[in-house]
Short mmCIF file of C-alpha atoms in Angstrom, two decimals:
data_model
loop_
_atom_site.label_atom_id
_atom_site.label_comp_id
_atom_site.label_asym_id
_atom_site.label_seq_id
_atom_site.Cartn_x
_atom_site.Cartn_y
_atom_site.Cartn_z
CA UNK A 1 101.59 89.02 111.76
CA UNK A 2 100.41 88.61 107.83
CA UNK A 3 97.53 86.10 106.90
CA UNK A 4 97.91 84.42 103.75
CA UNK A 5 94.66 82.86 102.34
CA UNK A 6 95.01 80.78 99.39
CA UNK A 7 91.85 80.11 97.78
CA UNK A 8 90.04 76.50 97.30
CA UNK A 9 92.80 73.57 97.70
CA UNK A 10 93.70 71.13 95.41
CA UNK A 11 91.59 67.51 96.89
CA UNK A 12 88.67 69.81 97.06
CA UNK A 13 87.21 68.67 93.59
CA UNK A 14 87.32 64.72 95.41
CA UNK A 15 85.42 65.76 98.62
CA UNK A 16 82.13 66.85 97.50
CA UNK A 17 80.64 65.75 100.17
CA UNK A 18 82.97 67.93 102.46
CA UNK A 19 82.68 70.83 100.63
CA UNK A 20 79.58 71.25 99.71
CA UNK A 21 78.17 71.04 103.43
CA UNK A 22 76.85 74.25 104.40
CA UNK A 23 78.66 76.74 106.80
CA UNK A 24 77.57 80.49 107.88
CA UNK A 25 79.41 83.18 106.13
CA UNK A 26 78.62 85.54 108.31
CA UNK A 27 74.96 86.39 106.68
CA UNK A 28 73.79 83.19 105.40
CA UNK A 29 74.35 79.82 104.63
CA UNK A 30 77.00 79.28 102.32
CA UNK A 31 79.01 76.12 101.15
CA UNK A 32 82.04 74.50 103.00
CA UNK A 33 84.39 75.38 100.06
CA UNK A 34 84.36 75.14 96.18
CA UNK A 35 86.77 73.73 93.72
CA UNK A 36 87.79 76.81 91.69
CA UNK A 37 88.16 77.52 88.38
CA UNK A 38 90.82 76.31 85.57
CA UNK A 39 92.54 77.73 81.99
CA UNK A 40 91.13 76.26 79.36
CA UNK A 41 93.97 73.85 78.80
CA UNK A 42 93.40 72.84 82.40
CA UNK A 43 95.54 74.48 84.67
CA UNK A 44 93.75 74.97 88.21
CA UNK A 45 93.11 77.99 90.07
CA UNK A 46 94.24 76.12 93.11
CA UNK A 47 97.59 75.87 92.06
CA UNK A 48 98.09 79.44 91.28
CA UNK A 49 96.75 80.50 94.50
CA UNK A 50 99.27 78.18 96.56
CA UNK A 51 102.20 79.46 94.21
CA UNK A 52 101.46 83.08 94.79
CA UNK A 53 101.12 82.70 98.61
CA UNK A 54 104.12 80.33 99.08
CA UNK A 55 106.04 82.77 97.45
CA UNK A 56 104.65 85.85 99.33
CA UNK A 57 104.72 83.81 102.86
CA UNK A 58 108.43 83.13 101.58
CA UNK A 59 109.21 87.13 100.75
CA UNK A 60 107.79 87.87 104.07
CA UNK A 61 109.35 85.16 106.11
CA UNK A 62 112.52 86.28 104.68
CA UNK A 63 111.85 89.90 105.48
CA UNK A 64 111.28 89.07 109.42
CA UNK A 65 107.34 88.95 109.35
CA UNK A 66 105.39 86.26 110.92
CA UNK A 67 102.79 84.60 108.99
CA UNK A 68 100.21 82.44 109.22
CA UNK A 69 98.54 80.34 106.24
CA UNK A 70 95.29 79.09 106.20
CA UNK A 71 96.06 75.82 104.87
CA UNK A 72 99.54 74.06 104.65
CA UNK A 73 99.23 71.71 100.77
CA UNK A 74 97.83 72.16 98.22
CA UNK A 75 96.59 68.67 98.15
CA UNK A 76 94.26 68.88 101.12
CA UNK A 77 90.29 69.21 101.38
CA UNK A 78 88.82 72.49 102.88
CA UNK A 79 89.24 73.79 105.40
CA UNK A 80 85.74 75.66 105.31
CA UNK A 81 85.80 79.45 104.86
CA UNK A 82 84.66 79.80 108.17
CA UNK A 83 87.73 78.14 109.37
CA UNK A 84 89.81 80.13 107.31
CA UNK A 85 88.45 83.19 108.45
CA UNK A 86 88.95 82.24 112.19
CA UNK A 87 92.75 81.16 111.44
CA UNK A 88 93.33 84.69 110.49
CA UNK A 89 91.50 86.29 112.95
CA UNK A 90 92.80 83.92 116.28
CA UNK A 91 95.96 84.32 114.66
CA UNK A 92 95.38 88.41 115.15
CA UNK A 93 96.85 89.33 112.26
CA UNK A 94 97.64 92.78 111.27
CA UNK A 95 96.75 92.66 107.78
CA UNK A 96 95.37 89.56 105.63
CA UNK A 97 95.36 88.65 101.81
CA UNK A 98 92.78 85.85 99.90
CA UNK A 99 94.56 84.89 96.74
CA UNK A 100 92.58 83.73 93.35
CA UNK A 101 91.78 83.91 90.14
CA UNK A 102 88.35 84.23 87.97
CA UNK A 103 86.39 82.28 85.63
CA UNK A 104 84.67 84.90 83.83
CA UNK A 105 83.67 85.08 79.70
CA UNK A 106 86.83 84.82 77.98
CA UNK A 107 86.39 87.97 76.30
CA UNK A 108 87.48 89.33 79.92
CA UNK A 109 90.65 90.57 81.15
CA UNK A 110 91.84 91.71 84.36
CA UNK A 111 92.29 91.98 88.49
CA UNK A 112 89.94 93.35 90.84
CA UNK A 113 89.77 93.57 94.15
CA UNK A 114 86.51 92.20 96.46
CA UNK A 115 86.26 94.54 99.60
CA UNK A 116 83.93 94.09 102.53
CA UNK A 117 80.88 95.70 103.68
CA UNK A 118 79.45 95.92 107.24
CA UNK A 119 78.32 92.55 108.83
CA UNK A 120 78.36 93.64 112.36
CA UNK A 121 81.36 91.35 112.82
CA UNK A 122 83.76 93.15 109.84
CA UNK A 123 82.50 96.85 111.19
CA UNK A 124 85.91 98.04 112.69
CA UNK A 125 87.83 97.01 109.56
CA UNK A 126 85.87 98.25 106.91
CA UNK A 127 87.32 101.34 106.40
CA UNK A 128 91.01 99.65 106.80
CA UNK A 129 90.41 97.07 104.54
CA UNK A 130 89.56 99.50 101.66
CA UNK A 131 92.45 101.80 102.77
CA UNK A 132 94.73 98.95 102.21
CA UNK A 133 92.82 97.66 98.77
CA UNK A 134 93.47 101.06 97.31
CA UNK A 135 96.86 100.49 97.90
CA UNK A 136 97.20 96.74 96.39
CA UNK A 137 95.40 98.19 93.26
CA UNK A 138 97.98 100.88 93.18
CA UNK A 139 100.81 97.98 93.54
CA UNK A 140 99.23 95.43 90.62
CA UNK A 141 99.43 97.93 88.29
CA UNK A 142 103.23 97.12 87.93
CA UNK A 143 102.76 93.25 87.74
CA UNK A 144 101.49 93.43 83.90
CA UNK A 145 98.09 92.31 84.41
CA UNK A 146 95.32 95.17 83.81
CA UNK A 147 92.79 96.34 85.96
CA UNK A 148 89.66 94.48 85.08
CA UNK A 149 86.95 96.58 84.10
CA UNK A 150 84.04 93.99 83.96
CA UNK A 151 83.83 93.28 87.74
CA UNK A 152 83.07 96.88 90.15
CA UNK A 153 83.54 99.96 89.46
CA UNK A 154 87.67 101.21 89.37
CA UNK A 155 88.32 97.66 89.81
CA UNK A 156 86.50 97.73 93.53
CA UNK A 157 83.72 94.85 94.06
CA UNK A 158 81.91 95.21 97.60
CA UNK A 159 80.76 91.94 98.40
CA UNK A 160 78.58 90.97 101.44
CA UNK A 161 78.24 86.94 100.88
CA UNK A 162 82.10 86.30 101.34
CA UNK A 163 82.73 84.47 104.37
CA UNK A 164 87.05 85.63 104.68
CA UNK A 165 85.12 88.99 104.11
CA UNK A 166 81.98 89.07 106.37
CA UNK A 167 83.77 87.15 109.29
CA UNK A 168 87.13 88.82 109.36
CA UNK A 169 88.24 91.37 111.87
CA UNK A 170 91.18 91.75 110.33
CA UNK A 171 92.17 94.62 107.26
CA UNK A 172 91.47 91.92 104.66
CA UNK A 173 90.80 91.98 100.99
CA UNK A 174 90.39 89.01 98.31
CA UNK A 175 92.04 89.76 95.20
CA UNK A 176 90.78 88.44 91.81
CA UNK A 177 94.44 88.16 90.11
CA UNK A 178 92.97 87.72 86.38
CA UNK A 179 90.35 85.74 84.63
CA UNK A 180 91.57 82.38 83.48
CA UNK A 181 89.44 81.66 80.60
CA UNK A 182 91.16 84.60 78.97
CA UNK A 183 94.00 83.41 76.65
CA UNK A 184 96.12 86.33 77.57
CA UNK A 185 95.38 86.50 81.74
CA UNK A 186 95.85 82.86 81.61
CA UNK A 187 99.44 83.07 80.20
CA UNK A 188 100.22 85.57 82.89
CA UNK A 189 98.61 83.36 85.84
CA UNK A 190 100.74 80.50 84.60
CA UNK A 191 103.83 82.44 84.44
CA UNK A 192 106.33 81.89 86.98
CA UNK A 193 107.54 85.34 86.76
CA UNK A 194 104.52 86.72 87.18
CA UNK A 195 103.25 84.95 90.59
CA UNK A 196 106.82 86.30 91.47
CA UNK A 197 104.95 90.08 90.27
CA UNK A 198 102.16 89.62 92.42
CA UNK A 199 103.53 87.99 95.58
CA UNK A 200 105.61 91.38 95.32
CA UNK A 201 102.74 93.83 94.72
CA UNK A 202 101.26 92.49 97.67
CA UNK A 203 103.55 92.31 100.08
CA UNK A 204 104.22 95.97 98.75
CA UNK A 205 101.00 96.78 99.45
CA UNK A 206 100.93 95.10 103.12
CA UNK A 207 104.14 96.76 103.85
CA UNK A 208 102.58 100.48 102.65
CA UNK A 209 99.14 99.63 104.62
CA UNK A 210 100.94 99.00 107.75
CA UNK A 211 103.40 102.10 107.48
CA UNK A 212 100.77 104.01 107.35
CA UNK A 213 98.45 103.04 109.49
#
C-alpha cells in the first residue's frame, strides 16, 4: 500500500473559515489547511500537486500497487492535515509521499526534501523515512530540476511543526518539487513532461525504499 498526499486542494482559498480552524500537528496547534502558493502568472500549487499524484497513483495502479489518496478533487476544501495524516496511517501504508511546491524569493531554485524528527508518535519511522528521502533525492536528480540549496543542508530540511510529518507512522517524506516564483522552476512545474519526471522519480524511489527494506 502507497499513500499519496497532495498538498492544499483547490476550494481551499473559498473556505477560510474551514481552513484556518486550528488542528494539533502533533506538537502544537496548527491550522486546518492553507491555500498554497502560485507562479507569478498565476498557476496554483494545488494543481501541480494533484497532477503529479494522479499521475504517480496512475503509474502505481498500473504497476499492481494499492494506493490510497488523501483527497479525491482537486476542487474540494481540506481535509485537515490531521486527517490526512490518519488516512495514511489507518490505511497502513508501507511508504507515503506529500507532494508540493514552494513560494520562496524568486532568486531561488530548486527541490528539497522535509524529513521528520521525533514526536513520540513518528519515533519508529524516523530513521525509515530518511532512508527512503535519500533515495528520492537520488531519483530527482534525473527529472531536470536542481537540488535547492537555499532550504537544509544537501537539500534535507528536518521539520518538527508538520502535521503529515509529526503524526505519521508511516516512512513518509514531503517533497518541495521547486520554487514557483522562480521563472525557470516555474516552467518546469507547469510542464507536463515534467510532472510525468517526478511522478517517476518517486515511484522510483518508493519502489528502491521498499526493495530494500
Amino acid at each position: 500500500m502507497v499513500g499519496i498526499d497532495p498538498g492544499h486542494n483547490g476550494g481551499n482559498a473559498g473556505a477560510p473559515e474551514v481552513i484556518n480552524e486550528p488542528v494539533w500537528n502533533g506538537r502544537s496547534q496548527s491550522p486546518c489547511n492553507t491555500t498554497g502558493t502560485a507562479t507569478d502568472d498565476g498557476y496554483p500549487e494545488t494543481d501541480f500537486t494533484w497532477a503529479v499524484a494522479t499521475k504517480l497513483a496512475a503509474d502505481l495502479r498500473e504497476s499492481g500497487a494499492k494506493v490510497v489518496m488523501t483527497r479525491d478533487s482537486n476542487d474540494g476544501v481540506g481535509p485537515c492535515i490531521d486527517e490526512r495524516a490518519k488516512i495514511i496511517n489507518d490505511a497502513k501504508a508501507d511508504v507515503a509521499i506529500d507532494i508540493h511546491a514552494d513560494g520562496a524569493a524568486a532568486s531561488e531554485r530548486g527541490y528539497s526534501l522535509l524529513i521528520p524528527v521525533p514526536s513520540g508518535t513518528n519515533d519508529e519511522v524516523v530513521e525509515p523515512s530518511r532512508s527512503y528521502a535519500q533515495l528520492l533525492r537520488t531519483e530527482m536528480r534525473k527529472t531536470g530540476m536542481p537540488l535547492a540549496s537555499y532550504l537544509g543542508a544537501g537539500g534535507f530540511v528536518e521539520r518538527d511543526d508538520l502535521a503529515g510529518l509529526n503524526l505519521t507512522t508511516v516512512p513518509q517524506v514531503l517533497l518541495e518539487t521547486g520554487n514557483m516564483r522562480n521563472p525557470e522552476d516555474a516552467r518546469l512545474l507547469k510542464s507536463d513532461r515534467f510532472q510525468a519526471r517526478t511522478a517517476a522519480a518517486i515511484k522510483r524511489a518508493m519502489a528502491a525504499y521498499l526493495r530494500a527494506r
